[in-house]
mmCIF file of C-alpha atoms in Angstrom:
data_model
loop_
_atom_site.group_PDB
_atom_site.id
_atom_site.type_symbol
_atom_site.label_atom_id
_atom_site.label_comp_id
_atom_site.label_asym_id
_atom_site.label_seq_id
_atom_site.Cartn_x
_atom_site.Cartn_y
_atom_site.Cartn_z
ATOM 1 C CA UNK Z 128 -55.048 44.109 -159.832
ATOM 2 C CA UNK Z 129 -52.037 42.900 -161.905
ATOM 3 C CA UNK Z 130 -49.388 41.220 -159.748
ATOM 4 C CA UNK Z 131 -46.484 44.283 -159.743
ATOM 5 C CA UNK Z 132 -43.872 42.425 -161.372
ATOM 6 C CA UNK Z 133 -41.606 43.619 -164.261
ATOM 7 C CA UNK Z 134 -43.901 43.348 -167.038
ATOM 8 C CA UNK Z 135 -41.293 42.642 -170.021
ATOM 9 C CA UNK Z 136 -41.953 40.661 -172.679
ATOM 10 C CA UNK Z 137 -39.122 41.594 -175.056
ATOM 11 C CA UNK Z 138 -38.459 39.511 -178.609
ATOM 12 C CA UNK Z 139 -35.748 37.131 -176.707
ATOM 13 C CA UNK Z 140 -38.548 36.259 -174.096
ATOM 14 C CA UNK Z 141 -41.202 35.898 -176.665
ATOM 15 C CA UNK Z 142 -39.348 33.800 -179.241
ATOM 16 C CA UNK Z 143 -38.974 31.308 -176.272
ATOM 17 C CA UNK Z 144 -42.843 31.340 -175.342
ATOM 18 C CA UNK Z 145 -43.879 30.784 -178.761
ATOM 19 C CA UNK Z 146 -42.028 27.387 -178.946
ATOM 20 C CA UNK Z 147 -44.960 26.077 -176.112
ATOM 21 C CA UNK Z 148 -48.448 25.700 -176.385
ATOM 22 C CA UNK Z 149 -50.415 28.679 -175.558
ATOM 23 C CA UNK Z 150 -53.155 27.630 -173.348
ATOM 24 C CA UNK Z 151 -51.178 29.530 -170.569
ATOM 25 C CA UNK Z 152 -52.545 31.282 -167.563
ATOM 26 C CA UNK Z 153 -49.576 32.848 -165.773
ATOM 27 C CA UNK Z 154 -46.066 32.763 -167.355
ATOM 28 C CA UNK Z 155 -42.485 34.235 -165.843
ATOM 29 C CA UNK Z 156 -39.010 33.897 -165.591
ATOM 30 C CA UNK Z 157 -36.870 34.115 -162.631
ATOM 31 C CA UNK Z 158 -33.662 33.339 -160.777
ATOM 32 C CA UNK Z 159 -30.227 34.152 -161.815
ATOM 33 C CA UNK Z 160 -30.477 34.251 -165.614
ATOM 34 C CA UNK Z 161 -33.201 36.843 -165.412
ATOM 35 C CA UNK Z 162 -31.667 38.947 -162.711
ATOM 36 C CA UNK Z 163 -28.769 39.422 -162.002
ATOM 37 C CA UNK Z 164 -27.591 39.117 -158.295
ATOM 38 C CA UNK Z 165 -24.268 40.317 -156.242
ATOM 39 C CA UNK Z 166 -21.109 39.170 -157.518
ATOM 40 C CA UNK Z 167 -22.289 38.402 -160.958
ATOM 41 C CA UNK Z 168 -21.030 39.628 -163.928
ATOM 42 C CA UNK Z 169 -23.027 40.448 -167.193
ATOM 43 C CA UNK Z 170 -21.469 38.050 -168.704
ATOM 44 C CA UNK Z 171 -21.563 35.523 -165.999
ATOM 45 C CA UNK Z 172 -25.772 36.432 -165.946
ATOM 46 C CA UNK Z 173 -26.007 35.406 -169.704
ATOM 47 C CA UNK Z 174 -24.586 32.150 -169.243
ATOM 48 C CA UNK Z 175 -26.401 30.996 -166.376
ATOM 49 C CA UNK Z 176 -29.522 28.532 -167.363
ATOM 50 C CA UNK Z 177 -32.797 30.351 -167.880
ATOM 51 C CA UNK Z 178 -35.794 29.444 -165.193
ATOM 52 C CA UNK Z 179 -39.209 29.553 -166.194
ATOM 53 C CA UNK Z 180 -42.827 28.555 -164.744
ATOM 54 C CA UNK Z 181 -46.222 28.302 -166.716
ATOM 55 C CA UNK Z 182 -49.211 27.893 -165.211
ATOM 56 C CA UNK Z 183 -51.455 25.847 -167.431
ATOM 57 C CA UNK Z 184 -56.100 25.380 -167.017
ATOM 58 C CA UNK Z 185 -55.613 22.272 -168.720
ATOM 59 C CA UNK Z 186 -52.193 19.991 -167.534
ATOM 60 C CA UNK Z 187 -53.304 16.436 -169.664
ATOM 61 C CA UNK Z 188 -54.326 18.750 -172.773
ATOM 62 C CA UNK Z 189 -51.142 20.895 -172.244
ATOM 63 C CA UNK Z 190 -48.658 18.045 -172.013
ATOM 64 C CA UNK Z 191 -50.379 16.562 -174.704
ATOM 65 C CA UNK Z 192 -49.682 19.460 -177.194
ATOM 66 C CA UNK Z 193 -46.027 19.432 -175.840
ATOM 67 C CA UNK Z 194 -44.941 16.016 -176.166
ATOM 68 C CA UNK Z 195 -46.301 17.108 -180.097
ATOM 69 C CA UNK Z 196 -43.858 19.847 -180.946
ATOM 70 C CA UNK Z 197 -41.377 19.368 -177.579
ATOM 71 C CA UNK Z 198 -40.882 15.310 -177.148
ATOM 72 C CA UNK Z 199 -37.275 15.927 -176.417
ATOM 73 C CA UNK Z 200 -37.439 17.742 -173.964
ATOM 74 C CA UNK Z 201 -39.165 14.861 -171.607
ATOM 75 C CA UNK Z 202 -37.424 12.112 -169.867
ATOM 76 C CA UNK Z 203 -38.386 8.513 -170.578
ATOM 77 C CA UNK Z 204 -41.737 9.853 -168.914
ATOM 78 C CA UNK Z 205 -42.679 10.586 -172.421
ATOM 79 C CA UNK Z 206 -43.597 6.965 -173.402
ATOM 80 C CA UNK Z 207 -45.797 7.062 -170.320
ATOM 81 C CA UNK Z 208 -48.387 9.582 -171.976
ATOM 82 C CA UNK Z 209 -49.727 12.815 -171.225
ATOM 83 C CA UNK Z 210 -51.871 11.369 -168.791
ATOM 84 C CA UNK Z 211 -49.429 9.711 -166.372
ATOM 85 C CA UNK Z 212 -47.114 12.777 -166.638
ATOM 86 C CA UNK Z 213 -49.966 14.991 -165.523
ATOM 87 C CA UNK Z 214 -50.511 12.515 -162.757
ATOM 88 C CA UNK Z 215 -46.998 12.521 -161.772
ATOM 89 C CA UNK Z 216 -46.998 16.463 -162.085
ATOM 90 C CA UNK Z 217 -50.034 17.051 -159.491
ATOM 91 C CA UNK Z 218 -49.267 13.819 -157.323
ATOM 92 C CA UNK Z 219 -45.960 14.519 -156.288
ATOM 93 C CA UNK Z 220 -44.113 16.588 -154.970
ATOM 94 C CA UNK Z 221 -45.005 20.669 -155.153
ATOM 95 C CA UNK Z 222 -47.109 19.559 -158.117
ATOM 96 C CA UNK Z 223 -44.734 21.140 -160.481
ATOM 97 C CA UNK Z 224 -43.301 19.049 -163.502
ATOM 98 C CA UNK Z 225 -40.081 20.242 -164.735
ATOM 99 C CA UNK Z 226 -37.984 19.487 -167.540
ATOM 100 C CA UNK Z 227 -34.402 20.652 -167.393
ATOM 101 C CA UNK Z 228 -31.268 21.404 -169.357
ATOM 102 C CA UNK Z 229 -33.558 22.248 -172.522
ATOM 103 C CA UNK Z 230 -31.833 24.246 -175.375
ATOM 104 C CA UNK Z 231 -33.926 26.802 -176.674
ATOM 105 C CA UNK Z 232 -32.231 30.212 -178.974
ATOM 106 C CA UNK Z 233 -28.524 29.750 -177.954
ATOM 107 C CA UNK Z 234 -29.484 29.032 -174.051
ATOM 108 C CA UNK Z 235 -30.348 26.437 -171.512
ATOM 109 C CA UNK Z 236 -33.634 26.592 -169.941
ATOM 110 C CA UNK Z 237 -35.656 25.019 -167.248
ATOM 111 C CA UNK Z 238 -39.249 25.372 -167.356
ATOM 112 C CA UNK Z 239 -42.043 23.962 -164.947
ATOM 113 C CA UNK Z 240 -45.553 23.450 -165.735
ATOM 114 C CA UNK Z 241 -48.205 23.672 -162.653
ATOM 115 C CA UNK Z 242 -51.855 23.319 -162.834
ATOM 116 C CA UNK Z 243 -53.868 26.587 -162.023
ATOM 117 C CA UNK Z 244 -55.352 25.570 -159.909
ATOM 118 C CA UNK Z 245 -53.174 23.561 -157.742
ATOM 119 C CA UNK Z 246 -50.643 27.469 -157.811
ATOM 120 C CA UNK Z 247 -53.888 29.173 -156.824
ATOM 121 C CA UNK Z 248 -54.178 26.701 -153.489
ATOM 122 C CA UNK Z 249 -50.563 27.477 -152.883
ATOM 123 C CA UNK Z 250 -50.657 31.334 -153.069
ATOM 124 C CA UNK Z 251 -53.547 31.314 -151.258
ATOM 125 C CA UNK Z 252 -52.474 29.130 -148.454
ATOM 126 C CA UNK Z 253 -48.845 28.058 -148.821
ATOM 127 C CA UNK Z 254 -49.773 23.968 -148.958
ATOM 128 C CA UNK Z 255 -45.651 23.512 -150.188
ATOM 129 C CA UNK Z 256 -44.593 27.504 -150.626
ATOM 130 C CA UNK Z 257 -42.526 26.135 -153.496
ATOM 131 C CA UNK Z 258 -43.815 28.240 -156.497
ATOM 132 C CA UNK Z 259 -45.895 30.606 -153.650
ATOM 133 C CA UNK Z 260 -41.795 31.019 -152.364
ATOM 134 C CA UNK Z 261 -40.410 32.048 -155.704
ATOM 135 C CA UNK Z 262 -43.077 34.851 -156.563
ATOM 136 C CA UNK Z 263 -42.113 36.363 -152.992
ATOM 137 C CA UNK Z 264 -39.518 37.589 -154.560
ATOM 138 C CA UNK Z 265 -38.907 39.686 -158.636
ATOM 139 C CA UNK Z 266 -39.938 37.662 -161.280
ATOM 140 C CA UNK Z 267 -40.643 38.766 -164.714
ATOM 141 C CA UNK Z 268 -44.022 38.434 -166.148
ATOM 142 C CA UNK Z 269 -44.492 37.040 -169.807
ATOM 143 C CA UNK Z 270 -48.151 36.543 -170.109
ATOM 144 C CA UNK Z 271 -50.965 36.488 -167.702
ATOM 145 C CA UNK Z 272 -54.161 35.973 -168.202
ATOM 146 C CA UNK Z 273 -57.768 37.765 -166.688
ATOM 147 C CA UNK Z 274 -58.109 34.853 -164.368
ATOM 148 C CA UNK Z 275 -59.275 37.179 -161.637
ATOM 149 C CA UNK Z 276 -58.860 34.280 -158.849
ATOM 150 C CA UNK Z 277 -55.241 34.115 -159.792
ATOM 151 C CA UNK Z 278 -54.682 37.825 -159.792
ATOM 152 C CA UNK Z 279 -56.257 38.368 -156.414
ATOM 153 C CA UNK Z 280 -54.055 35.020 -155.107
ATOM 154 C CA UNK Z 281 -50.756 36.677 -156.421
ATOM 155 C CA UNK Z 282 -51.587 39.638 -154.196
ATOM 156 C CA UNK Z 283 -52.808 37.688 -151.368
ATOM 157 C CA UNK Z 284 -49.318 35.857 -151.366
ATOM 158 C CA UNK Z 285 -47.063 39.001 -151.148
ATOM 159 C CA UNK Z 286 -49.437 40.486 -148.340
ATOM 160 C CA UNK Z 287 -48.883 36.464 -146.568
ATOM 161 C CA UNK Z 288 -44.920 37.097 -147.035
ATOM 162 C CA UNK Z 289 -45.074 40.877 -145.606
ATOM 163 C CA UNK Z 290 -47.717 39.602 -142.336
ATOM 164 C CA UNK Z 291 -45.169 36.845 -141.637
ATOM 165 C CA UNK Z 292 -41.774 38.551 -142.301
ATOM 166 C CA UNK Z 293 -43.390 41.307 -139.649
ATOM 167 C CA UNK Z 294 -43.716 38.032 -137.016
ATOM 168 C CA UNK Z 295 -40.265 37.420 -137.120
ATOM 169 C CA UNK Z 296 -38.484 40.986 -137.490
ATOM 170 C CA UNK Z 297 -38.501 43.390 -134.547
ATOM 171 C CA UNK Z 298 -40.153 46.624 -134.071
ATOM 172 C CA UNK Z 299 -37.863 48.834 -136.233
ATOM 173 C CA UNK Z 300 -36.372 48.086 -139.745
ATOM 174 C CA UNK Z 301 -35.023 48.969 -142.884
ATOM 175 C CA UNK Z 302 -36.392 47.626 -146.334
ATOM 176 C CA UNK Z 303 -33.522 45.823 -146.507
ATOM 177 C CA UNK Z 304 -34.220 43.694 -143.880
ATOM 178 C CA UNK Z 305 -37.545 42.731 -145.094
ATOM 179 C CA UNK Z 306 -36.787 41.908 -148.279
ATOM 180 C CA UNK Z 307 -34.293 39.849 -146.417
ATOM 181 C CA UNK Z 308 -36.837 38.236 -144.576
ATOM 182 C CA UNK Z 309 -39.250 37.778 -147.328
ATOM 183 C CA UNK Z 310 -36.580 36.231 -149.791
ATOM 184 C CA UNK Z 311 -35.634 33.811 -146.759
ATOM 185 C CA UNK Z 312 -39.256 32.490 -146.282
ATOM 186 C CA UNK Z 313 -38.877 29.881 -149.185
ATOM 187 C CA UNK Z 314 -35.256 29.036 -148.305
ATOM 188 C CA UNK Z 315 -36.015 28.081 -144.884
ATOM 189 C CA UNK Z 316 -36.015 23.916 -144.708
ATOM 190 C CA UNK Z 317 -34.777 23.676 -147.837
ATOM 191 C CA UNK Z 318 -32.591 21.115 -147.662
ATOM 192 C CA UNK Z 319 -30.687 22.549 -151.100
ATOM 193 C CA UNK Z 320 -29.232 25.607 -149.143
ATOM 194 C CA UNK Z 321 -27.166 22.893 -146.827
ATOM 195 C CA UNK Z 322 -25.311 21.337 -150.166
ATOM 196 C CA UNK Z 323 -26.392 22.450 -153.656
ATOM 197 C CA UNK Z 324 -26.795 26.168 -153.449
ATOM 198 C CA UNK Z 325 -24.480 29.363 -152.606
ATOM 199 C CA UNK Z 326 -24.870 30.074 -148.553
ATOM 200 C CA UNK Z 327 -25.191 34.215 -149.747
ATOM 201 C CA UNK Z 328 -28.215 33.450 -152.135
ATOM 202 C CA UNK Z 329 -30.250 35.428 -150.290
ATOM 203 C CA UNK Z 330 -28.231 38.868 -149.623
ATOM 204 C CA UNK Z 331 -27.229 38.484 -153.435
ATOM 205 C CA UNK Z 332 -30.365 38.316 -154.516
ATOM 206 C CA UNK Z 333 -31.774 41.484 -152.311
ATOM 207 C CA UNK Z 334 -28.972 43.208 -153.297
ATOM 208 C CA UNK Z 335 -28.780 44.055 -156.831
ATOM 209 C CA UNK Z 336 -32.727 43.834 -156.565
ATOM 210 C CA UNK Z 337 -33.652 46.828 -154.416
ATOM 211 C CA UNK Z 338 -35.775 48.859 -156.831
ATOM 212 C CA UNK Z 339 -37.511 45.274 -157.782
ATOM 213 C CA UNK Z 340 -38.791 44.284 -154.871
ATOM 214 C CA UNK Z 341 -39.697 47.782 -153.988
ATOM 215 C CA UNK Z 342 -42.050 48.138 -157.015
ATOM 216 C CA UNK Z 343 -43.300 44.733 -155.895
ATOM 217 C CA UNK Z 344 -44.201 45.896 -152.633
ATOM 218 C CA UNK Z 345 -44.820 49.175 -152.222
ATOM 219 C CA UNK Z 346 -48.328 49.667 -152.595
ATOM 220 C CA UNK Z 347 -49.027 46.364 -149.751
ATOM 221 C CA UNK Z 348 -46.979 48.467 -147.612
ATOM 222 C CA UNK Z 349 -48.379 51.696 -147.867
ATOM 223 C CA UNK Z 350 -51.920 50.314 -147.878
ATOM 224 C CA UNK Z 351 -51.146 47.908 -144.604
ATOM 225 C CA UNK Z 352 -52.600 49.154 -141.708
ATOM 226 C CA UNK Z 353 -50.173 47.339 -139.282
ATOM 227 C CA UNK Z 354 -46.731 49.485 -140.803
ATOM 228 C CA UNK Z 355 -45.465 52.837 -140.630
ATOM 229 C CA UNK Z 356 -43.759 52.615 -143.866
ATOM 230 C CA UNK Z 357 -41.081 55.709 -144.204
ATOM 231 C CA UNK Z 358 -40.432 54.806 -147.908
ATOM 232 C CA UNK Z 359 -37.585 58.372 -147.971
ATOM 233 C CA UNK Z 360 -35.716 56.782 -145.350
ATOM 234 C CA UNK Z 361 -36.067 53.298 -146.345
ATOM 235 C CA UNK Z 362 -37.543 52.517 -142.701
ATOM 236 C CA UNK Z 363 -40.815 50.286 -141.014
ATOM 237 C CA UNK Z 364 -42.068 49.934 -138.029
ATOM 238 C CA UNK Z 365 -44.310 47.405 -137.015
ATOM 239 C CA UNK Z 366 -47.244 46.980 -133.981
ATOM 240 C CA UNK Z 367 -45.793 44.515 -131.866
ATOM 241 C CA UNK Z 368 -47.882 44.196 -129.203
ATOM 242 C CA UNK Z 369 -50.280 41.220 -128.796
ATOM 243 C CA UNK Z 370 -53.173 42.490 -130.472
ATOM 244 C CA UNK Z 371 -50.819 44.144 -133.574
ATOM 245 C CA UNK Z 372 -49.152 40.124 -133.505
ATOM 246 C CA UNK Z 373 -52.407 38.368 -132.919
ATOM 247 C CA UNK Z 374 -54.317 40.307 -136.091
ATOM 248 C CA UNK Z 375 -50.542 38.886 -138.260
ATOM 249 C CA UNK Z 376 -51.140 35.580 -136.939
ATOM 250 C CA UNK Z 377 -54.957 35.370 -138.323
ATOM 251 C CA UNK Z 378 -54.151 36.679 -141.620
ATOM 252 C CA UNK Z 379 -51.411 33.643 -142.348
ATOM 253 C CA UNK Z 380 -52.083 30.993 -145.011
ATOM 254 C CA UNK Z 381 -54.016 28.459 -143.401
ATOM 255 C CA UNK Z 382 -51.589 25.497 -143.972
ATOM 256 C CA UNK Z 383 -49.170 27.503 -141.618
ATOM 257 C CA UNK Z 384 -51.580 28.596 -139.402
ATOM 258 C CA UNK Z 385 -51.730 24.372 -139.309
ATOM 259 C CA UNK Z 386 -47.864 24.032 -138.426
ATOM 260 C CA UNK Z 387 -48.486 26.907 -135.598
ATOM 261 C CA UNK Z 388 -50.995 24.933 -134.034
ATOM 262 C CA UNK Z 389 -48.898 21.519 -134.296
ATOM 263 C CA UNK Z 390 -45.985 22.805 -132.637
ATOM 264 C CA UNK Z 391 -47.819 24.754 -130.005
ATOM 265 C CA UNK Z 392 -50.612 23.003 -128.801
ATOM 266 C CA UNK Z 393 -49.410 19.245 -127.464
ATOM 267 C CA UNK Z 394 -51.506 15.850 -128.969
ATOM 268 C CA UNK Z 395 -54.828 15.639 -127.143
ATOM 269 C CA UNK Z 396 -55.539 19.325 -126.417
ATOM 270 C CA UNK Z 397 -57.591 19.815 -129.790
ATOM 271 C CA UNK Z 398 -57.766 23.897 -128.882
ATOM 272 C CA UNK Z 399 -59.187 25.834 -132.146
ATOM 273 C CA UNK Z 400 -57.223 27.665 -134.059
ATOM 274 C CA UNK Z 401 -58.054 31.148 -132.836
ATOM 275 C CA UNK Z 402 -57.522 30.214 -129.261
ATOM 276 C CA UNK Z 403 -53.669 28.973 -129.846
ATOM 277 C CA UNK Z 404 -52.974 31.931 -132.155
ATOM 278 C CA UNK Z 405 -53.843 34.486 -129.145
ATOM 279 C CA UNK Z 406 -51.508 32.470 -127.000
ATOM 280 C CA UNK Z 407 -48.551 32.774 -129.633
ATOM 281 C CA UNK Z 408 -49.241 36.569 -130.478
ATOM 282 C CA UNK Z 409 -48.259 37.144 -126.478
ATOM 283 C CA UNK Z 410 -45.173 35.084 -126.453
ATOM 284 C CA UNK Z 411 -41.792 36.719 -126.455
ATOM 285 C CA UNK Z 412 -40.761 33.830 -128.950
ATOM 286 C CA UNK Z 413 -43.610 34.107 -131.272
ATOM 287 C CA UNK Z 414 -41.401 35.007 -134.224
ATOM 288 C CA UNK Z 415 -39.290 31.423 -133.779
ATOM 289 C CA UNK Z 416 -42.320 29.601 -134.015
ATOM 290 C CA UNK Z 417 -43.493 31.129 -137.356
ATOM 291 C CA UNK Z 418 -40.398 30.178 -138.135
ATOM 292 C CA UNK Z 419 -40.431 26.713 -137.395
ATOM 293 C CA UNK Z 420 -43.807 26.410 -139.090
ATOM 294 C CA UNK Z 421 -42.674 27.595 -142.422
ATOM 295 C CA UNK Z 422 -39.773 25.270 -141.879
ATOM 296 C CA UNK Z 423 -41.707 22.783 -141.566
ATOM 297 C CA UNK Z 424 -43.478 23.308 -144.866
ATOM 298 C CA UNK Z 425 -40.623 24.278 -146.994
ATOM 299 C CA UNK Z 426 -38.368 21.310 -145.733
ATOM 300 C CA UNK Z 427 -41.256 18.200 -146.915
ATOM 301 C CA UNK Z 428 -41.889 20.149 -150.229
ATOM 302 C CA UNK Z 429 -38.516 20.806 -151.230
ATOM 303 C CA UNK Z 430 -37.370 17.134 -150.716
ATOM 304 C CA UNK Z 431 -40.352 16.006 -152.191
ATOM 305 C CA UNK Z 432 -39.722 17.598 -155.211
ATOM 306 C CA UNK Z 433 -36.393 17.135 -155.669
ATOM 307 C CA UNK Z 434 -36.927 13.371 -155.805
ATOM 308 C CA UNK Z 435 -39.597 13.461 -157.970
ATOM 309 C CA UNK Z 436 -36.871 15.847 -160.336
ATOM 310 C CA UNK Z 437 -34.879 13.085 -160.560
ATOM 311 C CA UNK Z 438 -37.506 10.803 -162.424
ATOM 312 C CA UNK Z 439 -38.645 14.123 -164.703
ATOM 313 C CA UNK Z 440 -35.316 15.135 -165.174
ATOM 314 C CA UNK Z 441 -33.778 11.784 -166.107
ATOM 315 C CA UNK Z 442 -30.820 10.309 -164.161
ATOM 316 C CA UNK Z 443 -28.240 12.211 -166.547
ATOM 317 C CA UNK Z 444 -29.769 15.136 -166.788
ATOM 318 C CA UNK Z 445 -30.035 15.165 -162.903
ATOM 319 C CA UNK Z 446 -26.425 14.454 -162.111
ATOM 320 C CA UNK Z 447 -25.196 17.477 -164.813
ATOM 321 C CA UNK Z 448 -27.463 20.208 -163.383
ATOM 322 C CA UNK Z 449 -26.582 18.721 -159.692
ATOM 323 C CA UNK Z 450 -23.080 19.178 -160.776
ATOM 324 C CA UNK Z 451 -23.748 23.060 -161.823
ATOM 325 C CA UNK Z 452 -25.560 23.938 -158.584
ATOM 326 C CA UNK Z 453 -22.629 22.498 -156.799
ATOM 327 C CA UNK Z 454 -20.013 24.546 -158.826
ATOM 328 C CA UNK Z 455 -22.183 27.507 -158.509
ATOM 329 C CA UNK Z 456 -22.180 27.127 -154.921
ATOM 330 C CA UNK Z 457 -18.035 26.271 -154.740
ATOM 331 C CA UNK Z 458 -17.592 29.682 -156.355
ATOM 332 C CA UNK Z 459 -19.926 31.523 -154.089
ATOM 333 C CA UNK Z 460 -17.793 29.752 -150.824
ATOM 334 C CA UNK Z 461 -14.415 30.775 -152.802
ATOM 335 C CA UNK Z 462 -15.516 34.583 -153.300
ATOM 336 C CA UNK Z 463 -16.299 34.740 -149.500
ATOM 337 C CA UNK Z 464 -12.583 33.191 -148.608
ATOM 338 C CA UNK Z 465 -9.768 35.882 -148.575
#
């Protein structure tokens, strides 16, 4: 199954692609520059900085080929050698290695290179949930390969997102609110969203986005056996009783399943799994504590990463695209102020 996504690869999108190397196993754009989101302009949308991810078999061979025909887009890291970059890329941090501020056909773009193996581990079980987070939400496809273990761990991601945005919403919704929910998941703990990013990211990017994340969804919800999914009205309802919670809880990514169990069962206890999960699928607060586990994973990862961004990034390079996340974020506070 291909991961529903918008599959465009127009000229602009391809011209940029073909300035990489091509051993590539998943490649898409996202964010602002892609899509545009509430309170945007057009015009605003084509100057914002282009975000991209690629998913490479092969990170020391990859970076190798880069550093050929890309050197300047490195930091110092670049006299270290392919083979401590890759090191610091699956290390640190998410195990993403960005490089930032890049010029590429009259725009700036970001791009971040992950192992495929090391996004497969975090689709499948949300280890950081910092590239698993941004393919919760639209993202644009470029190229993809027939890696059928990725393909079935892009799906199994979105069905993680919809099991536990159903934890934490009550019995009756509207799409709306779940893509609310599901865009939240990779925002909450992130440090960024207290100084660095605009506090309506999230409603601005369901807004505009509606028809996105319903082709990105639909099908999960119609085949999920634990929704009524009124797709006319825009409405869901969700089993909330024990067992309906209890078969949510099971189905999580195993690292959060982890958190769960941390939080609930107190040092010393050593209760399985299974045994703490029935206990939280008949607690009126179960929802919180979902909560506080994906907290938990998003707030280590994101820091993580940021620090390590610094060093990839390069101290200038840093400071300017700290400074454009912070004016991005002063507009977004001065269109909220009447």
């Amino acid at each position: 199954m291909t991961l529903p996504a918008l599959q465009n690869t127009s000229v602009f999108f391809r011209r940029i692609l073909s300035q990489f190397p091509q051993d590539i196993s998943l490649a898409f754009a996202y964010g602002s520059g892609v899509f545009k989101q509430a309170g945007t302009s057009q015009g605003q949308m084509g100057k914002n900085m282009l975000d991209f991810v690629f998913a490479v078999e092969d990170p020391i061979t990859w970076h190798t080929m880069n550093l050929i025909e890309n050197k300047k887009h490195y930091s110092i890291l670049k006299y270290f050698g392919p083979k401590q970059i890759s090191r610091i890329q699956n290390d640190y941090g998410a195990g993403v290695y960005y490089n930032t501020l890049v010029p590429s056909d009259d725009r700036l773009i970001k791009y971040g290179v992950i192992s495929t193996d090391v996004l497969i581990d975090d689709l499948l079980h949300w280890k950081t949930m910092y590239i698993a987070g941004r393919l919760h939400k639209p993202v644009r496809i470029l190229l993809q390969s027939e890696n059928g273990k990725l393909r079935a761990a892009l799906v199994a991601n979105l069905k993680s997102a919809i099991n536990a945005s159903f934890l934490m919403l009550p019995e009756s919704f509207s799409e709306e609110d779940l893509f609310l929910q599901i865009t939240g998941l990779s925002y909450s703990g992130d440090f960024r969203m207290v100084i660095g990013e605009d506090k309506s990211k999230i409603s601005n990017i369901v807004k505009d986005n509606m028809q996105h994340f319903r082709i990105l969804y639909n099908n999960i919800l119609q085949d999920c056996p634990q929704v009524v999914y009124k797709p006319q009205q825009g409405r869901l309802e969700v089993d909330k009783s024990p067992e309906g919670q209890f078969t949510q809880l099971m189905a999580l990514p195993r690292t959060l399943q982890q958190q769960i169990t941390r939080i609930v069962d107190p040092p010393g206890k050593n209760r399985d799994v299974e045994e703490i999960l029935l206990q939280v699928a008949q607690d009126p607060d179960c929802g919180l504590v979902v909560q506080q586990g994906i907290y938990s994973i998003v707030k280590s990862s994101s820091i993580t990463q940021s620090a390590k961004g610094i060093i990839t990034a390069g101290l200038m390079k840093s400071v300017s695209y700290s400074a454009k996340k912070l004016r991005k974020m002063w507009k977004g506070w001065r269109r909220k102020t009447p």
